[in-house]
């Protein structure tokens, strides 16, 4: 497989690179999250990525220079209202990133995560339509030193870099593409 493909689940693959880009959220307070919400978020964000890595391992190992990039989130590093399950799923992604980086280094497979902040994507645009979530997004942007939402190309550039030979000594890392939000957090009035 020299050309990249997509398996229909949001996962991108080729012979040497595996990008786990599936992700979703259901913004609700913890007391309102149903068992189905929990299962859907964990299954989409974590379980599918985990099992697809298991399936992809032989191909990545055979390539002699495999690479996995997971899609994480700022929710894995900073507490965000109404995102407890998303935070748990993305924190699990971060830990499996570290674990697989150690476990599969002997197979010449690097494993990293990219953790975006607020990025102008259809998922975020749908969330902004809800007044409460729109306010929440405004608060996140207010706590971002760069004072803006990110662009998809800013995230894809980080993913592309991690797939390049220039990143050949980078493994087990979580790269935050968030305009500085995780080093600054919510504005003090919002905490």
GROMACS .gro file of C-alpha atoms in nm:
model
  191
    1UNK     CA    1   0.000   0.000   0.000
    2UNK     CA    2   0.194   0.301  -0.119
    3UNK     CA    3  -0.105   0.531  -0.141
    4UNK     CA    4  -0.299   0.640   0.163
    5UNK     CA    5  -0.651   0.517   0.211
    6UNK     CA    6  -0.939   0.557   0.448
    7UNK     CA    7  -1.137   0.277   0.606
    8UNK     CA    8  -1.456   0.481   0.648
    9UNK     CA    9  -1.414   0.531   1.023
   10UNK     CA   10  -1.199   0.844   1.013
   11UNK     CA   11  -0.880   0.639   1.034
   12UNK     CA   12  -0.615   0.706   0.768
   13UNK     CA   13  -0.354   0.446   0.681
   14UNK     CA   14  -0.077   0.346   0.450
   15UNK     CA   15   0.208   0.102   0.476
   16UNK     CA   16   0.414   0.309   0.723
   17UNK     CA   17   0.181   0.568   0.873
   18UNK     CA   18  -0.136   0.529   1.075
   19UNK     CA   19  -0.336   0.838   1.171
   20UNK     CA   20  -0.617   0.776   1.420
   21UNK     CA   21  -0.842   1.074   1.351
   22UNK     CA   22  -1.180   0.947   1.466
   23UNK     CA   23  -1.334   1.164   1.733
   24UNK     CA   24  -1.660   1.301   1.866
   25UNK     CA   25  -1.813   1.445   2.178
   26UNK     CA   26  -2.154   1.478   2.337
   27UNK     CA   27  -2.132   1.785   2.559
   28UNK     CA   28  -2.331   1.716   2.874
   29UNK     CA   29  -2.283   1.759   3.244
   30UNK     CA   30  -2.162   1.441   3.410
   31UNK     CA   31  -2.498   1.381   3.579
   32UNK     CA   32  -2.674   1.387   3.240
   33UNK     CA   33  -2.440   1.144   3.056
   34UNK     CA   34  -2.619   0.818   2.976
   35UNK     CA   35  -2.461   0.474   2.947
   36UNK     CA   36  -2.514   0.500   2.571
   37UNK     CA   37  -2.339   0.841   2.556
   38UNK     CA   38  -2.046   0.697   2.751
   39UNK     CA   39  -2.022   0.389   2.530
   40UNK     CA   40  -2.047   0.592   2.207
   41UNK     CA   41  -1.777   0.841   2.306
   42UNK     CA   42  -1.535   0.582   2.446
   43UNK     CA   43  -1.596   0.349   2.151
   44UNK     CA   44  -1.540   0.619   1.890
   45UNK     CA   45  -1.256   0.810   2.053
   46UNK     CA   46  -1.057   0.534   2.220
   47UNK     CA   47  -1.166   0.177   2.154
   48UNK     CA   48  -1.171   0.201   1.774
   49UNK     CA   49  -0.825   0.359   1.766
   50UNK     CA   50  -0.685   0.101   2.007
   51UNK     CA   51  -0.815  -0.199   1.815
   52UNK     CA   52  -0.715  -0.059   1.477
   53UNK     CA   53  -0.359  -0.021   1.606
   54UNK     CA   54  -0.364  -0.388   1.702
   55UNK     CA   55  -0.470  -0.476   1.347
   56UNK     CA   56  -0.217  -0.236   1.187
   57UNK     CA   57   0.081  -0.350   1.398
   58UNK     CA   58   0.201  -0.626   1.159
   59UNK     CA   59   0.199  -0.387   0.859
   60UNK     CA   60   0.373  -0.111   1.051
   61UNK     CA   61   0.633  -0.354   1.184
   62UNK     CA   62   0.694  -0.501   0.837
   63UNK     CA   63   0.755  -0.151   0.698
   64UNK     CA   64   1.065  -0.122   0.918
   65UNK     CA   65   0.975   0.238   1.004
   66UNK     CA   66   0.616   0.256   1.125
   67UNK     CA   67   0.443   0.558   1.267
   68UNK     CA   68   0.115   0.613   1.452
   69UNK     CA   69  -0.036   0.954   1.524
   70UNK     CA   70  -0.340   0.967   1.749
   71UNK     CA   71  -0.588   1.256   1.767
   72UNK     CA   72  -0.619   1.367   2.130
   73UNK     CA   73  -0.760   1.691   2.273
   74UNK     CA   74  -0.691   1.973   2.516
   75UNK     CA   75  -0.964   1.810   2.725
   76UNK     CA   76  -0.702   1.548   2.818
   77UNK     CA   77  -0.490   1.812   2.995
   78UNK     CA   78  -0.729   2.083   3.119
   79UNK     CA   79  -1.066   2.041   3.287
   80UNK     CA   80  -1.342   2.160   3.055
   81UNK     CA   81  -1.706   2.184   3.161
   82UNK     CA   82  -1.946   1.933   3.002
   83UNK     CA   83  -1.666   1.715   2.858
   84UNK     CA   84  -1.587   1.459   3.130
   85UNK     CA   85  -1.626   1.151   2.908
   86UNK     CA   86  -1.442   1.314   2.617
   87UNK     CA   87  -1.163   1.402   2.862
   88UNK     CA   88  -1.147   1.042   2.982
   89UNK     CA   89  -1.135   0.905   2.627
   90UNK     CA   90  -0.862   1.145   2.517
   91UNK     CA   91  -0.663   1.088   2.838
   92UNK     CA   92  -0.676   0.718   2.756
   93UNK     CA   93  -0.541   0.800   2.409
   94UNK     CA   94  -0.252   0.991   2.568
   95UNK     CA   95  -0.162   0.703   2.796
   96UNK     CA   96  -0.181   0.441   2.521
   97UNK     CA   97   0.042   0.672   2.314
   98UNK     CA   98   0.309   0.650   2.584
   99UNK     CA   99   0.258   0.277   2.639
  100UNK     CA  100   0.275   0.183   2.270
  101UNK     CA  101   0.575   0.414   2.217
  102UNK     CA  102   0.765   0.207   2.474
  103UNK     CA  103   0.623  -0.130   2.375
  104UNK     CA  104   0.662  -0.094   1.999
  105UNK     CA  105   0.991   0.099   1.976
  106UNK     CA  106   1.167  -0.238   1.939
  107UNK     CA  107   0.958  -0.288   1.623
  108UNK     CA  108   1.069   0.052   1.483
  109UNK     CA  109   0.722   0.198   1.532
  110UNK     CA  110   0.691   0.552   1.667
  111UNK     CA  111   0.371   0.659   1.843
  112UNK     CA  112   0.266   1.019   1.915
  113UNK     CA  113  -0.051   1.223   1.966
  114UNK     CA  114  -0.164   1.562   1.845
  115UNK     CA  115  -0.398   1.736   2.089
  116UNK     CA  116  -0.589   2.021   1.924
  117UNK     CA  117  -0.763   2.306   2.099
  118UNK     CA  118  -1.060   2.483   1.943
  119UNK     CA  119  -1.022   2.424   1.569
  120UNK     CA  120  -1.259   2.553   1.301
  121UNK     CA  121  -1.409   2.219   1.199
  122UNK     CA  122  -1.768   2.112   1.125
  123UNK     CA  123  -1.784   1.944   1.470
  124UNK     CA  124  -1.694   2.271   1.643
  125UNK     CA  125  -1.927   2.474   1.419
  126UNK     CA  126  -2.216   2.244   1.520
  127UNK     CA  127  -2.133   2.288   1.889
  128UNK     CA  128  -2.119   2.668   1.858
  129UNK     CA  129  -2.481   2.667   1.740
  130UNK     CA  130  -2.583   2.580   2.097
  131UNK     CA  131  -2.581   2.905   2.303
  132UNK     CA  132  -2.426   2.745   2.612
  133UNK     CA  133  -2.155   2.572   2.405
  134UNK     CA  134  -2.094   2.889   2.203
  135UNK     CA  135  -2.026   3.074   2.529
  136UNK     CA  136  -1.802   2.788   2.640
  137UNK     CA  137  -1.602   2.813   2.314
  138UNK     CA  138  -1.572   3.190   2.357
  139UNK     CA  139  -1.433   3.131   2.708
  140UNK     CA  140  -1.174   2.887   2.573
  141UNK     CA  141  -1.065   3.134   2.304
  142UNK     CA  142  -1.047   3.408   2.571
  143UNK     CA  143  -0.805   3.184   2.765
  144UNK     CA  144  -0.592   3.119   2.457
  145UNK     CA  145  -0.282   3.341   2.438
  146UNK     CA  146  -0.311   3.357   2.057
  147UNK     CA  147  -0.675   3.478   2.101
  148UNK     CA  148  -0.826   3.277   1.816
  149UNK     CA  149  -0.948   2.936   1.710
  150UNK     CA  150  -0.707   2.724   1.511
  151UNK     CA  151  -0.731   2.622   1.148
  152UNK     CA  152  -0.746   2.257   1.038
  153UNK     CA  153  -0.423   2.304   0.838
  154UNK     CA  154  -0.242   2.394   1.161
  155UNK     CA  155  -0.331   2.054   1.306
  156UNK     CA  156  -0.264   1.863   0.984
  157UNK     CA  157   0.078   2.029   0.961
  158UNK     CA  158   0.170   1.892   1.303
  159UNK     CA  159   0.049   1.546   1.200
  160UNK     CA  160   0.246   1.567   0.874
  161UNK     CA  161   0.560   1.671   1.063
  162UNK     CA  162   0.531   1.369   1.293
  163UNK     CA  163   0.522   1.148   0.981
  164UNK     CA  164   0.839   1.300   0.833
  165UNK     CA  165   1.195   1.167   0.874
  166UNK     CA  166   1.270   1.495   1.059
  167UNK     CA  167   1.061   1.355   1.348
  168UNK     CA  168   1.236   1.016   1.354
  169UNK     CA  169   1.352   1.056   1.717
  170UNK     CA  170   1.015   1.172   1.850
  171UNK     CA  171   0.798   0.907   2.016
  172UNK     CA  172   0.559   0.892   2.309
  173UNK     CA  173   0.483   1.265   2.290
  174UNK     CA  174   0.162   1.464   2.309
  175UNK     CA  175   0.188   1.775   2.088
  176UNK     CA  176  -0.066   2.042   2.186
  177UNK     CA  177  -0.186   2.249   1.889
  178UNK     CA  178  -0.391   2.493   2.091
  179UNK     CA  179  -0.257   2.847   2.059
  180UNK     CA  180  -0.115   2.815   2.411
  181UNK     CA  181  -0.441   2.729   2.589
  182UNK     CA  182  -0.300   2.439   2.793
  183UNK     CA  183  -0.023   2.656   2.936
  184UNK     CA  184  -0.267   2.935   3.023
  185UNK     CA  185  -0.605   2.772   3.095
  186UNK     CA  186  -0.937   2.943   3.144
  187UNK     CA  187  -0.938   3.314   3.221
  188UNK     CA  188  -0.947   3.354   3.603
  189UNK     CA  189  -1.311   3.476   3.593
  190UNK     CA  190  -1.420   3.145   3.436
  191UNK     CA  191  -1.267   2.902   3.686
   0.00000   0.00000   0.00000
